[in-house]
Amino acid sequence: QVQLVESGGGLVQAGGSLRLSCAASGSTLSMYAMGWFRQAPGKEREFVEGISRSGGKTAYADSVKGRFTISRDNAKNTVYLQMNNLKPEDTAVYYCAARPPRFGDNIDTRVGGYDYWGQGTQVTVSS
């Protein structure tokens, strides 16, 4: 069973950048397709970006197109989310999630497609 820990969140001004990291332990990260999700106060958790086991395929939400980039380093058991040109509406708790190997190497945009979650890291973008 994989354990996930996010880091890299913080307070940034609009137009700024942050890079989130998700460190995995307890299992080999290369076994899992991975996703980043976020949840703003009073809203449902939503898909941000996903990446296949090898990193060869990615998917993203329209709201972050051209601004956010997901990547992974399986040798370091870490997944990243580079966030550029941040906007106040990007303010949320960001979570990384691992998709069980039994579901294959595809990217799911649904919360229910992932069994393992980190504790989240807060991102606050001021205007």
Short mmCIF file of N, CA and C in Angstrom, two decimals:
data_model
loop_
_atom_site.label_atom_id
_atom_site.label_comp_id
_atom_site.label_asym_id
_atom_site.label_seq_id
_atom_site.Cartn_x
_atom_site.Cartn_y
_atom_site.Cartn_z
N GLN A 1 0.84 -1.19 0.00
CA GLN A 1 0.00 0.00 0.00
C GLN A 1 0.89 1.24 0.00
N VAL A 2 0.56 2.18 -0.83
CA VAL A 2 1.39 3.37 -0.97
C VAL A 2 0.90 4.47 -0.04
N GLN A 3 1.84 5.19 0.54
CA GLN A 3 1.54 6.39 1.33
C GLN A 3 2.04 7.60 0.57
N LEU A 4 1.27 8.68 0.62
CA LEU A 4 1.57 9.88 -0.16
C LEU A 4 1.66 11.09 0.75
N VAL A 5 2.65 11.93 0.50
CA VAL A 5 2.81 13.15 1.28
C VAL A 5 3.07 14.31 0.33
N GLU A 6 2.19 15.30 0.36
CA GLU A 6 2.35 16.49 -0.49
C GLU A 6 3.15 17.56 0.24
N SER A 7 3.81 18.40 -0.53
CA SER A 7 4.52 19.55 0.02
C SER A 7 4.64 20.61 -1.06
N GLY A 8 5.03 21.81 -0.66
CA GLY A 8 5.27 22.87 -1.62
C GLY A 8 4.20 23.93 -1.70
N GLY A 9 3.11 23.76 -0.96
CA GLY A 9 2.07 24.76 -0.98
C GLY A 9 2.50 26.03 -0.25
N GLY A 10 1.66 27.05 -0.36
CA GLY A 10 1.98 28.30 0.32
C GLY A 10 1.13 29.44 -0.20
N LEU A 11 1.54 30.65 0.18
CA LEU A 11 0.85 31.87 -0.23
C LEU A 11 1.65 32.53 -1.34
N VAL A 12 0.98 32.88 -2.42
CA VAL A 12 1.65 33.50 -3.56
C VAL A 12 0.73 34.54 -4.17
N GLN A 13 1.31 35.56 -4.77
CA GLN A 13 0.52 36.58 -5.44
C GLN A 13 0.06 36.09 -6.80
N ALA A 14 -1.02 36.65 -7.27
CA ALA A 14 -1.51 36.31 -8.60
C ALA A 14 -0.41 36.53 -9.63
N GLY A 15 -0.30 35.58 -10.56
CA GLY A 15 0.76 35.62 -11.55
C GLY A 15 2.02 34.88 -11.15
N GLY A 16 2.09 34.48 -9.90
CA GLY A 16 3.26 33.78 -9.39
C GLY A 16 3.23 32.29 -9.69
N SER A 17 4.24 31.60 -9.18
CA SER A 17 4.39 30.16 -9.45
C SER A 17 4.66 29.40 -8.16
N LEU A 18 4.27 28.15 -8.17
CA LEU A 18 4.60 27.21 -7.11
C LEU A 18 4.83 25.85 -7.74
N ARG A 19 5.65 25.03 -7.10
CA ARG A 19 5.78 23.63 -7.52
C ARG A 19 5.44 22.74 -6.33
N LEU A 20 4.43 21.93 -6.53
CA LEU A 20 4.02 20.96 -5.52
C LEU A 20 4.73 19.64 -5.77
N SER A 21 5.05 18.96 -4.67
CA SER A 21 5.65 17.64 -4.76
C SER A 21 4.78 16.64 -4.01
N CYS A 22 4.79 15.42 -4.47
CA CYS A 22 4.07 14.34 -3.83
C CYS A 22 5.04 13.17 -3.71
N ALA A 23 5.49 12.92 -2.51
CA ALA A 23 6.46 11.84 -2.26
C ALA A 23 5.73 10.58 -1.84
N ALA A 24 6.08 9.48 -2.47
CA ALA A 24 5.45 8.20 -2.19
C ALA A 24 6.39 7.30 -1.40
N SER A 25 5.80 6.50 -0.53
CA SER A 25 6.56 5.49 0.21
C SER A 25 5.69 4.26 0.40
N GLY A 26 6.33 3.17 0.76
CA GLY A 26 5.60 1.93 1.02
C GLY A 26 5.35 1.09 -0.22
N SER A 27 5.58 1.66 -1.38
CA SER A 27 5.37 0.92 -2.62
C SER A 27 6.09 1.66 -3.74
N THR A 28 6.25 0.98 -4.84
CA THR A 28 6.95 1.58 -5.99
C THR A 28 6.00 2.47 -6.78
N LEU A 29 6.36 3.73 -6.90
CA LEU A 29 5.46 4.69 -7.54
C LEU A 29 5.15 4.33 -8.99
N SER A 30 6.07 3.68 -9.65
CA SER A 30 5.88 3.37 -11.07
C SER A 30 4.72 2.41 -11.31
N MET A 31 4.19 1.81 -10.26
CA MET A 31 3.04 0.91 -10.39
C MET A 31 1.72 1.66 -10.54
N TYR A 32 1.74 2.97 -10.28
CA TYR A 32 0.49 3.73 -10.17
C TYR A 32 0.40 4.87 -11.18
N ALA A 33 -0.74 4.96 -11.85
CA ALA A 33 -1.07 6.23 -12.48
C ALA A 33 -1.42 7.20 -11.36
N MET A 34 -1.11 8.46 -11.56
CA MET A 34 -1.24 9.45 -10.49
C MET A 34 -2.10 10.63 -10.92
N GLY A 35 -2.69 11.27 -9.94
CA GLY A 35 -3.49 12.45 -10.22
C GLY A 35 -3.29 13.51 -9.16
N TRP A 36 -3.51 14.75 -9.57
CA TRP A 36 -3.61 15.87 -8.66
C TRP A 36 -5.05 16.36 -8.68
N PHE A 37 -5.58 16.59 -7.50
CA PHE A 37 -6.93 17.13 -7.34
C PHE A 37 -6.85 18.35 -6.43
N ARG A 38 -7.92 19.13 -6.40
CA ARG A 38 -7.97 20.25 -5.47
C ARG A 38 -9.39 20.43 -4.96
N GLN A 39 -9.45 21.05 -3.78
CA GLN A 39 -10.75 21.30 -3.17
C GLN A 39 -10.75 22.67 -2.51
N ALA A 40 -11.61 23.53 -3.02
CA ALA A 40 -11.77 24.87 -2.45
C ALA A 40 -12.87 24.82 -1.39
N PRO A 41 -12.88 25.76 -0.46
CA PRO A 41 -13.91 25.76 0.58
C PRO A 41 -15.32 25.77 -0.01
N GLY A 42 -16.14 24.87 0.47
CA GLY A 42 -17.52 24.80 0.03
C GLY A 42 -17.74 24.17 -1.33
N LYS A 43 -16.67 23.65 -1.92
CA LYS A 43 -16.78 23.04 -3.24
C LYS A 43 -16.35 21.58 -3.20
N GLU A 44 -16.74 20.85 -4.23
CA GLU A 44 -16.34 19.46 -4.33
C GLU A 44 -14.88 19.36 -4.80
N ARG A 45 -14.29 18.25 -4.47
CA ARG A 45 -12.93 17.99 -4.93
C ARG A 45 -12.96 17.79 -6.44
N GLU A 46 -12.02 18.41 -7.14
CA GLU A 46 -12.01 18.35 -8.58
C GLU A 46 -10.65 17.94 -9.13
N PHE A 47 -10.70 17.29 -10.28
CA PHE A 47 -9.49 16.85 -10.98
C PHE A 47 -8.73 18.05 -11.52
N VAL A 48 -7.40 17.99 -11.40
CA VAL A 48 -6.54 19.03 -11.93
C VAL A 48 -5.70 18.48 -13.09
N GLU A 49 -4.87 17.48 -12.79
CA GLU A 49 -4.04 16.85 -13.82
C GLU A 49 -3.77 15.42 -13.43
N GLY A 50 -3.49 14.59 -14.44
CA GLY A 50 -3.15 13.20 -14.20
C GLY A 50 -2.01 12.77 -15.11
N ILE A 51 -1.35 11.69 -14.71
CA ILE A 51 -0.19 11.21 -15.47
C ILE A 51 -0.14 9.69 -15.40
N SER A 52 0.23 9.06 -16.52
CA SER A 52 0.32 7.61 -16.58
C SER A 52 1.55 7.12 -15.84
N ARG A 53 1.66 5.81 -15.71
CA ARG A 53 2.74 5.22 -14.91
C ARG A 53 4.12 5.64 -15.39
N SER A 54 4.31 5.65 -16.69
CA SER A 54 5.62 5.98 -17.24
C SER A 54 5.81 7.48 -17.43
N GLY A 55 4.70 8.21 -17.38
CA GLY A 55 4.76 9.65 -17.67
C GLY A 55 4.51 9.98 -19.12
N GLY A 56 4.23 8.96 -19.93
CA GLY A 56 4.05 9.20 -21.35
C GLY A 56 2.71 9.82 -21.73
N LYS A 57 1.75 9.71 -20.85
CA LYS A 57 0.43 10.30 -21.10
C LYS A 57 0.04 11.21 -19.94
N THR A 58 -0.55 12.34 -20.27
CA THR A 58 -1.05 13.25 -19.25
C THR A 58 -2.44 13.73 -19.64
N ALA A 59 -3.16 14.23 -18.66
CA ALA A 59 -4.48 14.82 -18.88
C ALA A 59 -4.62 15.99 -17.91
N TYR A 60 -5.42 16.98 -18.31
CA TYR A 60 -5.55 18.15 -17.47
C TYR A 60 -6.96 18.72 -17.58
N ALA A 61 -7.32 19.47 -16.56
CA ALA A 61 -8.59 20.18 -16.59
C ALA A 61 -8.45 21.43 -17.44
N ASP A 62 -9.52 21.83 -18.09
CA ASP A 62 -9.47 23.01 -18.96
C ASP A 62 -9.06 24.25 -18.18
N SER A 63 -9.42 24.30 -16.91
CA SER A 63 -9.15 25.49 -16.11
C SER A 63 -7.66 25.73 -15.87
N VAL A 64 -6.83 24.72 -16.07
CA VAL A 64 -5.39 24.88 -15.82
C VAL A 64 -4.57 24.71 -17.09
N LYS A 65 -5.21 24.57 -18.20
CA LYS A 65 -4.53 24.36 -19.48
C LYS A 65 -3.53 25.48 -19.75
N GLY A 66 -2.32 25.09 -20.09
CA GLY A 66 -1.28 26.06 -20.42
C GLY A 66 -0.62 26.71 -19.22
N ARG A 67 -1.10 26.41 -18.02
CA ARG A 67 -0.53 27.01 -16.81
C ARG A 67 0.10 25.98 -15.88
N PHE A 68 -0.50 24.82 -15.76
CA PHE A 68 -0.02 23.78 -14.86
C PHE A 68 0.57 22.62 -15.66
N THR A 69 1.58 21.98 -15.09
CA THR A 69 2.20 20.83 -15.74
C THR A 69 2.50 19.76 -14.70
N ILE A 70 2.03 18.56 -14.97
CA ILE A 70 2.31 17.43 -14.09
C ILE A 70 3.52 16.67 -14.65
N SER A 71 4.34 16.14 -13.77
CA SER A 71 5.47 15.31 -14.17
C SER A 71 5.77 14.33 -13.05
N ARG A 72 6.62 13.37 -13.35
CA ARG A 72 6.96 12.40 -12.32
C ARG A 72 8.40 11.95 -12.50
N ASP A 73 9.01 11.57 -11.39
CA ASP A 73 10.34 10.98 -11.39
C ASP A 73 10.22 9.68 -10.62
N ASN A 74 10.06 8.58 -11.34
CA ASN A 74 9.83 7.30 -10.67
C ASN A 74 11.06 6.85 -9.87
N ALA A 75 12.23 7.27 -10.29
CA ALA A 75 13.44 6.92 -9.55
C ALA A 75 13.44 7.57 -8.17
N LYS A 76 12.80 8.73 -8.07
CA LYS A 76 12.70 9.43 -6.79
C LYS A 76 11.36 9.20 -6.10
N ASN A 77 10.51 8.38 -6.70
CA ASN A 77 9.18 8.10 -6.13
C ASN A 77 8.41 9.38 -5.85
N THR A 78 8.47 10.32 -6.80
CA THR A 78 7.87 11.63 -6.59
C THR A 78 7.13 12.09 -7.84
N VAL A 79 5.99 12.72 -7.60
CA VAL A 79 5.20 13.36 -8.65
C VAL A 79 5.17 14.85 -8.36
N TYR A 80 5.18 15.64 -9.42
CA TYR A 80 5.23 17.10 -9.27
C TYR A 80 4.04 17.76 -9.97
N LEU A 81 3.71 18.94 -9.50
CA LEU A 81 2.75 19.79 -10.20
C LEU A 81 3.34 21.19 -10.24
N GLN A 82 3.80 21.58 -11.42
CA GLN A 82 4.31 22.93 -11.62
C GLN A 82 3.14 23.84 -11.96
N MET A 83 2.97 24.89 -11.17
CA MET A 83 1.84 25.79 -11.35
C MET A 83 2.37 27.19 -11.65
N ASN A 84 2.07 27.67 -12.84
CA ASN A 84 2.50 29.01 -13.25
C ASN A 84 1.29 29.90 -13.48
N ASN A 85 1.54 31.21 -13.47
CA ASN A 85 0.48 32.19 -13.71
C ASN A 85 -0.74 31.90 -12.84
N LEU A 86 -0.48 31.74 -11.56
CA LEU A 86 -1.55 31.40 -10.62
C LEU A 86 -2.59 32.50 -10.51
N LYS A 87 -3.83 32.09 -10.30
CA LYS A 87 -4.96 33.00 -10.19
C LYS A 87 -5.63 32.80 -8.83
N PRO A 88 -6.33 33.81 -8.33
CA PRO A 88 -7.03 33.64 -7.04
C PRO A 88 -7.96 32.43 -7.03
N GLU A 89 -8.56 32.11 -8.16
CA GLU A 89 -9.48 30.96 -8.21
C GLU A 89 -8.75 29.63 -8.12
N ASP A 90 -7.43 29.63 -8.15
CA ASP A 90 -6.67 28.40 -7.93
C ASP A 90 -6.50 28.10 -6.44
N THR A 91 -6.93 29.00 -5.59
CA THR A 91 -6.82 28.79 -4.14
C THR A 91 -7.62 27.55 -3.72
N ALA A 92 -6.94 26.62 -3.07
CA ALA A 92 -7.57 25.36 -2.66
C ALA A 92 -6.55 24.52 -1.90
N VAL A 93 -7.03 23.44 -1.32
CA VAL A 93 -6.14 22.40 -0.83
C VAL A 93 -5.90 21.45 -1.99
N TYR A 94 -4.63 21.17 -2.25
CA TYR A 94 -4.25 20.30 -3.36
C TYR A 94 -3.84 18.93 -2.83
N TYR A 95 -4.39 17.91 -3.48
CA TYR A 95 -4.15 16.53 -3.07
C TYR A 95 -3.54 15.73 -4.22
N CYS A 96 -2.59 14.87 -3.91
CA CYS A 96 -2.18 13.89 -4.91
C CYS A 96 -2.84 12.56 -4.58
N ALA A 97 -3.01 11.75 -5.61
CA ALA A 97 -3.73 10.50 -5.45
C ALA A 97 -3.13 9.45 -6.37
N ALA A 98 -3.17 8.19 -5.91
CA ALA A 98 -2.64 7.07 -6.68
C ALA A 98 -3.77 6.14 -7.10
N ARG A 99 -3.71 5.76 -8.37
CA ARG A 99 -4.74 4.88 -8.94
C ARG A 99 -4.26 3.44 -8.84
N PRO A 100 -5.06 2.55 -8.27
CA PRO A 100 -4.62 1.16 -8.08
C PRO A 100 -4.20 0.50 -9.38
N PRO A 101 -3.16 -0.32 -9.37
CA PRO A 101 -2.68 -0.99 -10.58
C PRO A 101 -3.73 -1.86 -11.28
N ARG A 102 -4.69 -2.37 -10.54
CA ARG A 102 -5.69 -3.25 -11.15
C ARG A 102 -6.56 -2.52 -12.17
N PHE A 103 -6.55 -1.19 -12.15
CA PHE A 103 -7.33 -0.41 -13.09
C PHE A 103 -6.56 -0.09 -14.38
N GLY A 104 -5.34 -0.59 -14.45
CA GLY A 104 -4.57 -0.36 -15.65
C GLY A 104 -3.88 0.99 -15.66
N ASP A 105 -3.24 1.27 -16.76
CA ASP A 105 -2.44 2.49 -16.87
C ASP A 105 -3.22 3.58 -17.61
N ASN A 106 -4.35 3.94 -17.06
CA ASN A 106 -5.10 5.03 -17.66
C ASN A 106 -5.33 6.11 -16.62
N ILE A 107 -5.68 7.27 -17.06
CA ILE A 107 -5.87 8.42 -16.18
C ILE A 107 -7.36 8.62 -15.97
N ASP A 108 -7.76 8.67 -14.73
CA ASP A 108 -9.17 8.85 -14.39
C ASP A 108 -9.35 10.25 -13.82
N THR A 109 -10.37 10.94 -14.27
CA THR A 109 -10.62 12.28 -13.75
C THR A 109 -11.58 12.27 -12.55
N ARG A 110 -12.04 11.10 -12.18
CA ARG A 110 -12.99 11.00 -11.07
C ARG A 110 -12.27 10.73 -9.75
N VAL A 111 -12.78 11.33 -8.69
CA VAL A 111 -12.25 11.09 -7.36
C VAL A 111 -12.28 9.60 -7.03
N GLY A 112 -13.35 8.93 -7.41
CA GLY A 112 -13.51 7.51 -7.11
C GLY A 112 -12.54 6.60 -7.83
N GLY A 113 -11.80 7.12 -8.79
CA GLY A 113 -10.84 6.31 -9.52
C GLY A 113 -9.52 6.12 -8.81
N TYR A 114 -9.40 6.67 -7.62
CA TYR A 114 -8.14 6.64 -6.87
C TYR A 114 -8.40 6.12 -5.46
N ASP A 115 -7.54 5.22 -5.02
CA ASP A 115 -7.71 4.63 -3.69
C ASP A 115 -6.84 5.27 -2.63
N TYR A 116 -5.75 5.87 -3.04
CA TYR A 116 -4.76 6.36 -2.07
C TYR A 116 -4.60 7.86 -2.22
N TRP A 117 -4.64 8.54 -1.08
CA TRP A 117 -4.62 10.01 -1.08
C TRP A 117 -3.62 10.52 -0.05
N GLY A 118 -3.02 11.67 -0.37
CA GLY A 118 -2.22 12.36 0.60
C GLY A 118 -3.10 13.23 1.50
N GLN A 119 -2.44 13.95 2.42
CA GLN A 119 -3.19 14.76 3.38
C GLN A 119 -3.53 16.14 2.83
N GLY A 120 -2.91 16.51 1.73
CA GLY A 120 -3.19 17.78 1.10
C GLY A 120 -2.22 18.88 1.50
N THR A 121 -2.07 19.86 0.63
CA THR A 121 -1.24 21.03 0.90
C THR A 121 -2.00 22.27 0.44
N GLN A 122 -2.01 23.30 1.27
CA GLN A 122 -2.81 24.50 0.98
C GLN A 122 -2.07 25.40 0.00
N VAL A 123 -2.80 25.85 -1.01
CA VAL A 123 -2.30 26.86 -1.94
C VAL A 123 -3.24 28.05 -1.87
N THR A 124 -2.69 29.22 -1.57
CA THR A 124 -3.49 30.43 -1.48
C THR A 124 -2.90 31.47 -2.43
N VAL A 125 -3.72 31.97 -3.32
CA VAL A 125 -3.28 32.96 -4.30
C VAL A 125 -3.99 34.27 -4.01
N SER A 126 -3.24 35.30 -3.71
CA SER A 126 -3.81 36.60 -3.40
C SER A 126 -3.88 37.46 -4.65
N SER A 127 -4.86 38.33 -4.69
CA SER A 127 -5.06 39.18 -5.88
C SER A 127 -4.31 40.50 -5.74
#
